[in-house]
PDB file of C-alpha atoms and ligand atoms in Angstrom:
ATOM      1  CA  MET A   1      28.483 -49.596   9.914  1.00  0.00           C
ATOM      2  CA  LEU A   2      26.924 -46.105   9.893  1.00  0.00           C
ATOM      3  CA  GLU A   3      26.218 -46.342   6.163  1.00  0.00           C
ATOM      4  CA  LYS A   4      24.386 -49.640   6.696  1.00  0.00           C
ATOM      5  CA  ILE A   5      22.425 -48.219   9.631  1.00  0.00           C
ATOM      6  CA  ILE A   6      21.334 -45.255   7.510  1.00  0.00           C
ATOM      7  CA  GLU A   7      20.428 -47.468   4.557  1.00  0.00           C
ATOM      8  CA  THR A   8      18.268 -49.725   6.735  1.00  0.00           C
ATOM      9  CA  THR A   9      16.685 -46.778   8.540  1.00  0.00           C
ATOM     10  CA  LYS A  10      15.754 -45.162   5.210  1.00  0.00           C
ATOM     11  CA  PHE A  11      14.273 -48.421   3.969  1.00  0.00           C
ATOM     12  CA  LEU A  12      12.108 -48.775   7.085  1.00  0.00           C
ATOM     13  CA  ARG A  13      10.981 -45.119   6.982  1.00  0.00           C
ATOM     14  CA  ALA A  14       9.925 -45.599   3.380  1.00  0.00           C
ATOM     15  CA  LYS A  15       7.835 -48.586   4.566  1.00  0.00           C
ATOM     16  CA  GLY A  16       5.993 -46.261   6.989  1.00  0.00           C
ATOM     17  CA  ILE A  17       7.959 -46.767  10.189  1.00  0.00           C
ATOM     18  CA  ILE A  18       7.948 -43.114  11.203  1.00  0.00           C
ATOM     19  CA  ASP A  19       8.967 -41.627  14.569  1.00  0.00           C
ATOM     20  CA  PRO A  20       8.471 -44.570  16.939  1.00  0.00           C
ATOM     21  CA  GLU A  21       8.737 -43.390  20.556  1.00  0.00           C
ATOM     22  CA  ALA A  22       9.942 -46.672  22.017  1.00  0.00           C
ATOM     23  CA  GLY A  23      11.558 -49.869  20.854  1.00  0.00           C
ATOM     24  CA  ILE A  24      10.830 -53.301  22.262  1.00  0.00           C
ATOM     25  CA  ILE A  25      12.926 -56.460  21.980  1.00  0.00           C
ATOM     26  CA  LEU A  26      11.085 -59.551  23.093  1.00  0.00           C
ATOM     27  CA  GLY A  27      12.524 -62.718  24.556  1.00  0.00           C
ATOM     28  CA  THR A  28      11.711 -66.409  24.330  1.00  0.00           C
ATOM     29  CA  GLY A  29       8.003 -67.157  24.674  1.00  0.00           C
ATOM     30  CA  LEU A  30       7.150 -63.492  25.159  1.00  0.00           C
ATOM     31  CA  GLY A  31       6.482 -62.441  21.590  1.00  0.00           C
ATOM     32  CA  GLU A  32       2.698 -62.420  21.927  1.00  0.00           C
ATOM     33  CA  LEU A  33       2.823 -58.973  23.470  1.00  0.00           C
ATOM     34  CA  THR A  34       3.003 -57.724  19.896  1.00  0.00           C
ATOM     35  CA  ALA A  35      -0.589 -58.904  19.349  1.00  0.00           C
ATOM     36  CA  LYS A  36      -1.596 -55.736  21.191  1.00  0.00           C
ATOM     37  CA  ILE A  37       0.013 -53.467  18.618  1.00  0.00           C
ATOM     38  CA  ASP A  38      -2.700 -51.710  16.575  1.00  0.00           C
ATOM     39  CA  LYS A  39      -2.579 -50.176  13.083  1.00  0.00           C
ATOM     40  CA  ARG A  40       0.431 -52.317  12.503  1.00  0.00           C
ATOM     41  CA  ILE A  41       3.044 -52.634   9.813  1.00  0.00           C
ATOM     42  CA  GLU A  42       4.938 -55.950   9.866  1.00  0.00           C
ATOM     43  CA  ILE A  43       8.145 -56.606   8.001  1.00  0.00           C
ATOM     44  CA  ASP A  44      10.002 -59.922   8.020  1.00  0.00           C
ATOM     45  CA  TYR A  45      13.662 -59.600   8.983  1.00  0.00           C
ATOM     46  CA  LYS A  46      14.572 -61.432   5.808  1.00  0.00           C
ATOM     47  CA  ASP A  47      13.106 -58.543   3.780  1.00  0.00           C
ATOM     48  CA  ILE A  48      15.042 -55.850   5.650  1.00  0.00           C
ATOM     49  CA  PRO A  49      18.406 -54.891   4.151  1.00  0.00           C
ATOM     50  CA  ASN A  50      21.379 -55.642   6.439  1.00  0.00           C
ATOM     51  CA  PHE A  51      19.221 -57.399   9.069  1.00  0.00           C
ATOM     52  CA  PRO A  52      20.323 -60.823  10.246  1.00  0.00           C
ATOM     53  CA  VAL A  53      17.615 -63.514  10.301  1.00  0.00           C
ATOM     54  CA  SER A  54      16.858 -65.212  13.629  1.00  0.00           C
ATOM     55  CA  THR A  55      17.051 -68.988  13.661  1.00  0.00           C
ATOM     56  CA  VAL A  56      15.581 -69.927  17.047  1.00  0.00           C
ATOM     57  CA  GLU A  57      12.169 -71.442  17.485  1.00  0.00           C
ATOM     58  CA  GLY A  58       9.943 -69.107  19.503  1.00  0.00           C
ATOM     59  CA  HIS A  59      11.627 -66.095  17.879  1.00  0.00           C
ATOM     60  CA  ALA A  60       9.534 -65.081  14.906  1.00  0.00           C
ATOM     61  CA  GLY A  61      11.884 -62.728  13.084  1.00  0.00           C
ATOM     62  CA  LYS A  62       9.620 -59.762  12.394  1.00  0.00           C
ATOM     63  CA  LEU A  63       9.758 -56.056  12.944  1.00  0.00           C
ATOM     64  CA  ILE A  64       6.343 -54.798  14.018  1.00  0.00           C
ATOM     65  CA  TYR A  65       5.417 -51.119  14.099  1.00  0.00           C
ATOM     66  CA  GLY A  66       2.205 -49.562  15.305  1.00  0.00           C
ATOM     67  CA  GLU A  67       0.314 -48.140  18.269  1.00  0.00           C
ATOM     68  CA  PHE A  68       0.731 -49.688  21.689  1.00  0.00           C
ATOM     69  CA  GLY A  69      -0.955 -48.050  24.648  1.00  0.00           C
ATOM     70  CA  LYS A  70      -1.439 -44.857  22.556  1.00  0.00           C
ATOM     71  CA  LYS A  71       2.253 -44.623  21.696  1.00  0.00           C
ATOM     72  CA  LYS A  72       3.948 -45.462  18.439  1.00  0.00           C
ATOM     73  CA  ILE A  73       6.417 -48.263  18.965  1.00  0.00           C
ATOM     74  CA  VAL A  74       8.583 -50.586  16.978  1.00  0.00           C
ATOM     75  CA  ALA A  75       9.005 -54.127  18.256  1.00  0.00           C
ATOM     76  CA  MET A  76      11.544 -56.757  17.349  1.00  0.00           C
ATOM     77  CA  LYS A  77       9.739 -60.067  17.578  1.00  0.00           C
ATOM     78  CA  GLY A  78      12.753 -62.308  17.605  1.00  0.00           C
ATOM     79  CA  ARG A  79      16.282 -61.359  18.541  1.00  0.00           C
ATOM     80  CA  PHE A  80      19.823 -62.374  17.666  1.00  0.00           C
ATOM     81  CA  HIS A  81      21.878 -64.439  20.097  1.00  0.00           C
ATOM     82  CA  TYR A  82      25.582 -65.192  20.145  1.00  0.00           C
ATOM     83  CA  TYR A  83      24.851 -68.923  20.338  1.00  0.00           C
ATOM     84  CA  GLU A  84      23.317 -68.714  16.872  1.00  0.00           C
ATOM     85  CA  GLY A  85      26.732 -67.748  15.598  1.00  0.00           C
ATOM     86  CA  TYR A  86      26.084 -64.049  15.017  1.00  0.00           C
ATOM     87  CA  GLY A  87      28.928 -61.635  15.508  1.00  0.00           C
ATOM     88  CA  ALA A  88      28.904 -58.334  17.311  1.00  0.00           C
ATOM     89  CA  GLN A  89      28.097 -56.318  14.173  1.00  0.00           C
ATOM     90  CA  GLN A  90      25.036 -58.407  13.409  1.00  0.00           C
ATOM     91  CA  VAL A  91      23.689 -58.152  16.958  1.00  0.00           C
ATOM     92  CA  ALA A  92      24.353 -54.406  17.003  1.00  0.00           C
ATOM     93  CA  LEU A  93      22.786 -53.320  13.738  1.00  0.00           C
ATOM     94  CA  PRO A  94      19.076 -53.764  14.583  1.00  0.00           C
ATOM     95  CA  VAL A  95      19.444 -51.919  17.902  1.00  0.00           C
ATOM     96  CA  ARG A  96      21.275 -49.075  16.198  1.00  0.00           C
ATOM     97  CA  VAL A  97      18.586 -48.905  13.536  1.00  0.00           C
ATOM     98  CA  LEU A  98      15.893 -48.599  16.230  1.00  0.00           C
ATOM     99  CA  LYS A  99      17.777 -45.636  17.672  1.00  0.00           C
ATOM    100  CA  TYR A 100      18.210 -44.011  14.256  1.00  0.00           C
ATOM    101  CA  LEU A 101      14.461 -44.499  13.645  1.00  0.00           C
ATOM    102  CA  GLY A 102      14.002 -42.186  16.620  1.00  0.00           C
ATOM    103  CA  ILE A 103      13.147 -44.302  19.673  1.00  0.00           C
ATOM    104  CA  LYS A 104      13.627 -42.556  23.017  1.00  0.00           C
ATOM    105  CA  CYS A 105      13.763 -45.715  25.173  1.00  0.00           C
ATOM    106  CA  LEU A 106      14.498 -49.379  24.650  1.00  0.00           C
ATOM    107  CA  PHE A 107      12.407 -52.022  26.432  1.00  0.00           C
ATOM    108  CA  LEU A 108      13.648 -55.584  26.589  1.00  0.00           C
ATOM    109  CA  SER A 109      12.417 -58.872  27.962  1.00  0.00           C
ATOM    110  CA  ASN A 110      14.017 -62.252  28.369  1.00  0.00           C
ATOM    111  CA  ALA A 111      13.502 -65.678  29.861  1.00  0.00           C
ATOM    112  CA  ALA A 112      16.038 -66.452  32.576  1.00  0.00           C
ATOM    113  CA  GLY A 113      17.014 -68.975  35.203  1.00  0.00           C
ATOM    114  CA  GLY A 114      16.638 -67.706  38.757  1.00  0.00           C
ATOM    115  CA  VAL A 115      19.689 -68.129  40.976  1.00  0.00           C
ATOM    116  CA  ASN A 116      18.392 -65.973  43.829  1.00  0.00           C
ATOM    117  CA  PRO A 117      16.958 -68.500  46.333  1.00  0.00           C
ATOM    118  CA  SER A 118      13.922 -66.284  47.039  1.00  0.00           C
ATOM    119  CA  PHE A 119      12.758 -66.484  43.399  1.00  0.00           C
ATOM    120  CA  GLN A 120       9.982 -68.749  42.148  1.00  0.00           C
ATOM    121  CA  ILE A 121       9.240 -69.960  38.650  1.00  0.00           C
ATOM    122  CA  GLY A 122       6.919 -67.444  36.992  1.00  0.00           C
ATOM    123  CA  ASP A 123       8.312 -64.462  38.882  1.00  0.00           C
ATOM    124  CA  ILE A 124       9.233 -61.269  37.092  1.00  0.00           C
ATOM    125  CA  MET A 125      12.543 -59.547  37.799  1.00  0.00           C
ATOM    126  CA  VAL A 126      13.220 -55.955  36.832  1.00  0.00           C
ATOM    127  CA  ILE A 127      16.874 -55.757  35.831  1.00  0.00           C
ATOM    128  CA  THR A 128      18.770 -53.103  37.780  1.00  0.00           C
ATOM    129  CA  ASP A 129      22.254 -54.061  36.629  1.00  0.00           C
ATOM    130  CA  HIS A 130      24.048 -56.761  34.672  1.00  0.00           C
ATOM    131  CA  ILE A 131      27.160 -58.909  34.499  1.00  0.00           C
ATOM    132  CA  ASN A 132      28.102 -59.356  30.863  1.00  0.00           C
ATOM    133  CA  LEU A 133      29.952 -62.632  30.337  1.00  0.00           C
ATOM    134  CA  LEU A 134      29.377 -62.550  26.580  1.00  0.00           C
ATOM    135  CA  PRO A 135      31.933 -60.974  24.261  1.00  0.00           C
ATOM    136  CA  ASN A 136      31.465 -57.219  24.444  1.00  0.00           C
ATOM    137  CA  PRO A 137      29.652 -56.189  21.227  1.00  0.00           C
ATOM    138  CA  LEU A 138      31.653 -52.931  21.090  1.00  0.00           C
ATOM    139  CA  ILE A 139      34.955 -54.738  20.594  1.00  0.00           C
ATOM    140  CA  GLY A 140      36.484 -53.556  17.346  1.00  0.00           C
ATOM    141  CA  GLN A 141      36.819 -50.219  15.628  1.00  0.00           C
ATOM    142  CA  ASN A 142      34.676 -47.499  17.202  1.00  0.00           C
ATOM    143  CA  ASP A 143      32.703 -44.958  15.205  1.00  0.00           C
ATOM    144  CA  GLU A 144      32.556 -41.789  17.315  1.00  0.00           C
ATOM    145  CA  ARG A 145      29.527 -40.653  15.302  1.00  0.00           C
ATOM    146  CA  ILE A 146      27.610 -43.541  16.899  1.00  0.00           C
ATOM    147  CA  GLY A 147      29.056 -43.402  20.412  1.00  0.00           C
ATOM    148  CA  ALA A 148      32.119 -43.028  22.619  1.00  0.00           C
ATOM    149  CA  ARG A 149      35.047 -45.465  22.618  1.00  0.00           C
ATOM    150  CA  PHE A 150      34.683 -46.083  26.369  1.00  0.00           C
ATOM    151  CA  PRO A 151      31.008 -45.820  27.311  1.00  0.00           C
ATOM    152  CA  ASP A 152      30.040 -45.512  30.962  1.00  0.00           C
ATOM    153  CA  MET A 153      27.911 -48.376  32.320  1.00  0.00           C
ATOM    154  CA  GLY A 154      27.145 -46.914  35.758  1.00  0.00           C
ATOM    155  CA  GLU A 155      23.452 -46.738  35.001  1.00  0.00           C
ATOM    156  CA  ALA A 156      22.866 -49.251  32.264  1.00  0.00           C
ATOM    157  CA  TYR A 157      19.229 -49.616  33.349  1.00  0.00           C
ATOM    158  CA  ASP A 158      17.317 -46.379  33.774  1.00  0.00           C
ATOM    159  CA  LYS A 159      16.511 -45.823  37.471  1.00  0.00           C
ATOM    160  CA  TYR A 160      13.388 -43.809  36.765  1.00  0.00           C
ATOM    161  CA  LEU A 161      11.979 -46.620  34.630  1.00  0.00           C
ATOM    162  CA  VAL A 162      12.901 -49.248  37.250  1.00  0.00           C
ATOM    163  CA  ASN A 163      10.999 -47.330  39.930  1.00  0.00           C
ATOM    164  CA  LYS A 164       8.064 -46.795  37.606  1.00  0.00           C
ATOM    165  CA  ALA A 165       7.862 -50.554  36.969  1.00  0.00           C
ATOM    166  CA  LEU A 166       7.879 -51.331  40.680  1.00  0.00           C
ATOM    167  CA  LEU A 167       4.959 -48.941  41.195  1.00  0.00           C
ATOM    168  CA  ILE A 168       3.013 -50.399  38.282  1.00  0.00           C
ATOM    169  CA  ALA A 169       3.585 -53.923  39.623  1.00  0.00           C
ATOM    170  CA  GLU A 170       2.366 -52.895  43.066  1.00  0.00           C
ATOM    171  CA  GLU A 171      -0.766 -51.231  41.664  1.00  0.00           C
ATOM    172  CA  ASN A 172      -1.544 -54.371  39.677  1.00  0.00           C
ATOM    173  CA  ASN A 173      -0.710 -56.864  42.426  1.00  0.00           C
ATOM    174  CA  ILE A 174       2.134 -58.388  40.440  1.00  0.00           C
ATOM    175  CA  ARG A 175       4.902 -60.108  42.400  1.00  0.00           C
ATOM    176  CA  ILE A 176       8.121 -58.487  41.276  1.00  0.00           C
ATOM    177  CA  HIS A 177      11.822 -58.482  42.166  1.00  0.00           C
ATOM    178  CA  LYS A 178      14.739 -56.242  41.354  1.00  0.00           C
ATOM    179  CA  GLY A 179      17.996 -57.925  40.454  1.00  0.00           C
ATOM    180  CA  VAL A 180      21.185 -58.433  38.528  1.00  0.00           C
ATOM    181  CA  TYR A 181      21.036 -60.292  35.215  1.00  0.00           C
ATOM    182  CA  LEU A 182      24.053 -62.277  34.103  1.00  0.00           C
ATOM    183  CA  SER A 183      24.475 -63.277  30.469  1.00  0.00           C
ATOM    184  CA  THR A 184      26.296 -66.347  29.252  1.00  0.00           C
ATOM    185  CA  SER A 185      26.754 -67.534  25.705  1.00  0.00           C
ATOM    186  CA  GLY A 186      24.669 -70.701  26.015  1.00  0.00           C
ATOM    187  CA  PRO A 187      23.361 -72.690  24.253  1.00  0.00           C
ATOM    188  CA  THR A 188      23.799 -75.098  27.166  1.00  0.00           C
ATOM    189  CA  PHE A 189      21.869 -74.387  30.324  1.00  0.00           C
ATOM    190  CA  GLU A 190      24.105 -74.236  33.373  1.00  0.00           C
ATOM    191  CA  THR A 191      25.565 -77.032  35.424  1.00  0.00           C
ATOM    192  CA  PRO A 192      24.699 -76.826  39.128  1.00  0.00           C
ATOM    193  CA  ALA A 193      28.248 -75.626  39.803  1.00  0.00           C
ATOM    194  CA  GLU A 194      27.874 -72.847  37.236  1.00  0.00           C
ATOM    195  CA  TYR A 195      24.577 -71.677  38.750  1.00  0.00           C
ATOM    196  CA  ARG A 196      26.264 -71.627  42.174  1.00  0.00           C
ATOM    197  CA  TYR A 197      29.194 -69.688  40.767  1.00  0.00           C
ATOM    198  CA  PHE A 198      26.925 -67.104  39.109  1.00  0.00           C
ATOM    199  CA  ARG A 199      25.070 -66.615  42.383  1.00  0.00           C
ATOM    200  CA  ILE A 200      28.353 -66.126  44.243  1.00  0.00           C
ATOM    201  CA  ILE A 201      29.596 -63.496  41.797  1.00  0.00           C
ATOM    202  CA  GLY A 202      26.419 -61.466  42.211  1.00  0.00           C
ATOM    203  CA  ALA A 203      23.725 -62.652  39.823  1.00  0.00           C
ATOM    204  CA  ASP A 204      20.025 -63.026  40.578  1.00  0.00           C
ATOM    205  CA  ALA A 205      19.115 -64.434  37.171  1.00  0.00           C
ATOM    206  CA  VAL A 206      20.999 -66.003  34.261  1.00  0.00           C
ATOM    207  CA  GLY A 207      20.214 -65.903  30.563  1.00  0.00           C
ATOM    208  CA  MET A 208      21.662 -65.813  27.059  1.00  0.00           C
ATOM    209  CA  SER A 209      20.668 -62.384  25.786  1.00  0.00           C
ATOM    210  CA  THR A 210      19.920 -58.729  26.613  1.00  0.00           C
ATOM    211  CA  THR A 211      23.338 -57.465  27.731  1.00  0.00           C
ATOM    212  CA  PRO A 212      24.669 -57.073  24.158  1.00  0.00           C
ATOM    213  CA  GLU A 213      21.630 -55.021  23.148  1.00  0.00           C
ATOM    214  CA  VAL A 214      21.813 -52.920  26.309  1.00  0.00           C
ATOM    215  CA  ILE A 215      25.524 -52.247  25.752  1.00  0.00           C
ATOM    216  CA  ILE A 216      24.835 -51.208  22.152  1.00  0.00           C
ATOM    217  CA  ALA A 217      21.958 -48.979  23.308  1.00  0.00           C
ATOM    218  CA  ARG A 218      23.951 -47.345  26.114  1.00  0.00           C
ATOM    219  CA  HIS A 219      26.790 -46.673  23.684  1.00  0.00           C
ATOM    220  CA  MET A 220      24.253 -44.355  21.978  1.00  0.00           C
ATOM    221  CA  ASN A 221      22.962 -43.029  25.335  1.00  0.00           C
ATOM    222  CA  LEU A 222      19.610 -44.696  24.812  1.00  0.00           C
ATOM    223  CA  PRO A 223      17.796 -45.351  28.132  1.00  0.00           C
ATOM    224  CA  CYS A 224      17.006 -49.032  28.713  1.00  0.00           C
ATOM    225  CA  PHE A 225      14.450 -50.941  30.728  1.00  0.00           C
ATOM    226  CA  ALA A 226      14.543 -54.736  30.918  1.00  0.00           C
ATOM    227  CA  VAL A 227      12.697 -57.538  32.676  1.00  0.00           C
ATOM    228  CA  SER A 228      13.449 -61.206  33.113  1.00  0.00           C
ATOM    229  CA  VAL A 229      10.806 -63.840  33.424  1.00  0.00           C
ATOM    230  CA  ILE A 230      12.041 -66.607  35.697  1.00  0.00           C
ATOM    231  CA  THR A 231      11.361 -69.831  33.818  1.00  0.00           C
ATOM    232  CA  ASP A 232      13.503 -72.254  35.865  1.00  0.00           C
ATOM    233  CA  LEU A 233      15.595 -72.235  39.010  1.00  0.00           C
ATOM    234  CA  GLY A 234      19.338 -72.632  39.347  1.00  0.00           C
ATOM    235  CA  VAL A 235      19.128 -73.010  43.099  1.00  0.00           C
ATOM    236  CA  GLU A 236      20.489 -76.057  44.922  1.00  0.00           C
ATOM    237  CA  GLY A 237      17.676 -78.535  45.613  1.00  0.00           C
ATOM    238  CA  LYS A 238      15.357 -76.848  43.075  1.00  0.00           C
ATOM    239  CA  ILE A 239      17.174 -77.566  39.818  1.00  0.00           C
ATOM    240  CA  GLU A 240      14.996 -79.452  37.349  1.00  0.00           C
ATOM    241  CA  TYR A 241      15.575 -80.761  33.866  1.00  0.00           C
ATOM    242  CA  THR A 242      15.356 -77.699  31.602  1.00  0.00           C
ATOM    243  CA  THR A 243      14.480 -77.608  27.910  1.00  0.00           C
ATOM    244  CA  HIS A 244      13.746 -74.825  25.439  1.00  0.00           C
ATOM    245  CA  GLU A 245      10.100 -75.987  25.532  1.00  0.00           C
ATOM    246  CA  SER A 246       9.849 -75.753  29.333  1.00  0.00           C
ATOM    247  CA  VAL A 247      11.351 -72.257  29.151  1.00  0.00           C
ATOM    248  CA  GLN A 248       8.853 -71.259  26.432  1.00  0.00           C
ATOM    249  CA  ASN A 249       5.907 -72.688  28.398  1.00  0.00           C
ATOM    250  CA  GLU A 250       6.810 -70.962  31.645  1.00  0.00           C
ATOM    251  CA  ALA A 251       7.489 -67.686  29.838  1.00  0.00           C
ATOM    252  CA  ALA A 252       4.099 -67.866  28.124  1.00  0.00           C
ATOM    253  CA  LYS A 253       2.371 -68.187  31.515  1.00  0.00           C
ATOM    254  CA  THR A 254       3.744 -64.840  32.648  1.00  0.00           C
ATOM    255  CA  GLU A 255       2.986 -63.113  29.394  1.00  0.00           C
ATOM    256  CA  ALA A 256      -0.186 -61.366  30.633  1.00  0.00           C
ATOM    257  CA  ARG A 257       1.618 -59.848  33.641  1.00  0.00           C
ATOM    258  CA  MET A 258       4.586 -58.843  31.531  1.00  0.00           C
ATOM    259  CA  THR A 259       2.278 -57.210  29.008  1.00  0.00           C
ATOM    260  CA  THR A 260       0.535 -55.225  31.766  1.00  0.00           C
ATOM    261  CA  ILE A 261       3.851 -53.860  32.983  1.00  0.00           C
ATOM    262  CA  MET A 262       5.158 -53.067  29.493  1.00  0.00           C
ATOM    263  CA  THR A 263       1.874 -51.456  28.358  1.00  0.00           C
ATOM    264  CA  GLU A 264       1.670 -49.189  31.377  1.00  0.00           C
ATOM    265  CA  MET A 265       5.369 -48.349  31.198  1.00  0.00           C
ATOM    266  CA  ILE A 266       5.086 -47.290  27.563  1.00  0.00           C
ATOM    267  CA  SER A 267       1.813 -45.384  28.074  1.00  0.00           C
ATOM    268  CA  SER A 268       3.465 -43.385  30.826  1.00  0.00           C
ATOM    269  CA  LEU A 269       6.424 -42.252  28.707  1.00  0.00           C
TER     270      LEU A 269
HETATM  271  N1  HPA B   1      20.120 -70.394  31.992  1.00  0.00           N
HETATM  272  C1  HPA B   1      20.436 -69.697  30.913  1.00  0.00           C
HETATM  273  N2  HPA B   1      19.515 -69.179  30.106  1.00  0.00           N
HETATM  274  C2  HPA B   1      18.232 -69.382  30.405  1.00  0.00           C
HETATM  275  C3  HPA B   1      17.857 -70.102  31.534  1.00  0.00           C
HETATM  276  C4  HPA B   1      18.847 -70.654  32.371  1.00  0.00           C
HETATM  277  O1  HPA B   1      18.591 -71.316  33.380  1.00  0.00           O
HETATM  278  N3  HPA B   1      16.491 -70.114  31.564  1.00  0.00           N
HETATM  279  C5  HPA B   1      16.086 -69.414  30.479  1.00  0.00           C
HETATM  280  N4  HPA B   1      17.131 -68.957  29.783  1.00  0.00           N
END
């Protein structure tokens, strides 16, 4: 694994991706944030050695490097989900490469179903903790050069960054929640009983991503900040027919607010 990480990192450095300060991984319908990256270098995943190629509509499959709010960043427009059939190694490699490129923080976004009854469609939730119901991406042989066999997960989401986001939201009049994100494999959306169950075990929002990348990042001690955009509700009496298109549409509506938060967060690093 380390050899592949180094090979890919060298390839990307040679393409001009030098010393990014932050990495961003964007979720369904939220990829347009990358339009604000200036002096950009774009590389298709398919042209990057060892990178998997994302197969989901709404996930472009490009690495974009450039200036964002005066900071150099590298963004993954398009991510890799378990439901696409990728294994742990494939999900892990891009995140590890971002770290080896030099990022100091990882920012993530996702579209999620709200199971907290106080949530509304279009709300933004800052993730303070997670429940990972996907296979743990660290299962298998561990390379101590990358991280510890048994990584601590007591502060998976950086508290300083969470508080910063709440302040930024307040200053910009953006309705925001804090909450626990639960990941499931998908690709099915939940049954009403599953939504109820996830609420009972402590979730505020449910989605199909993010926790694998956060686990991989925390294995390397990389601070993480993540937000969910609530695109549908898994709350009794409020459950509506959900499709990938409805999720994409609702996510797109919150894009401007999400971008404000992410831009200010990254500028303040
Ligand atoms: N469940 C799981 N994943 C999702 C949902 C949901 O309700 N909405 C967006 N991604």
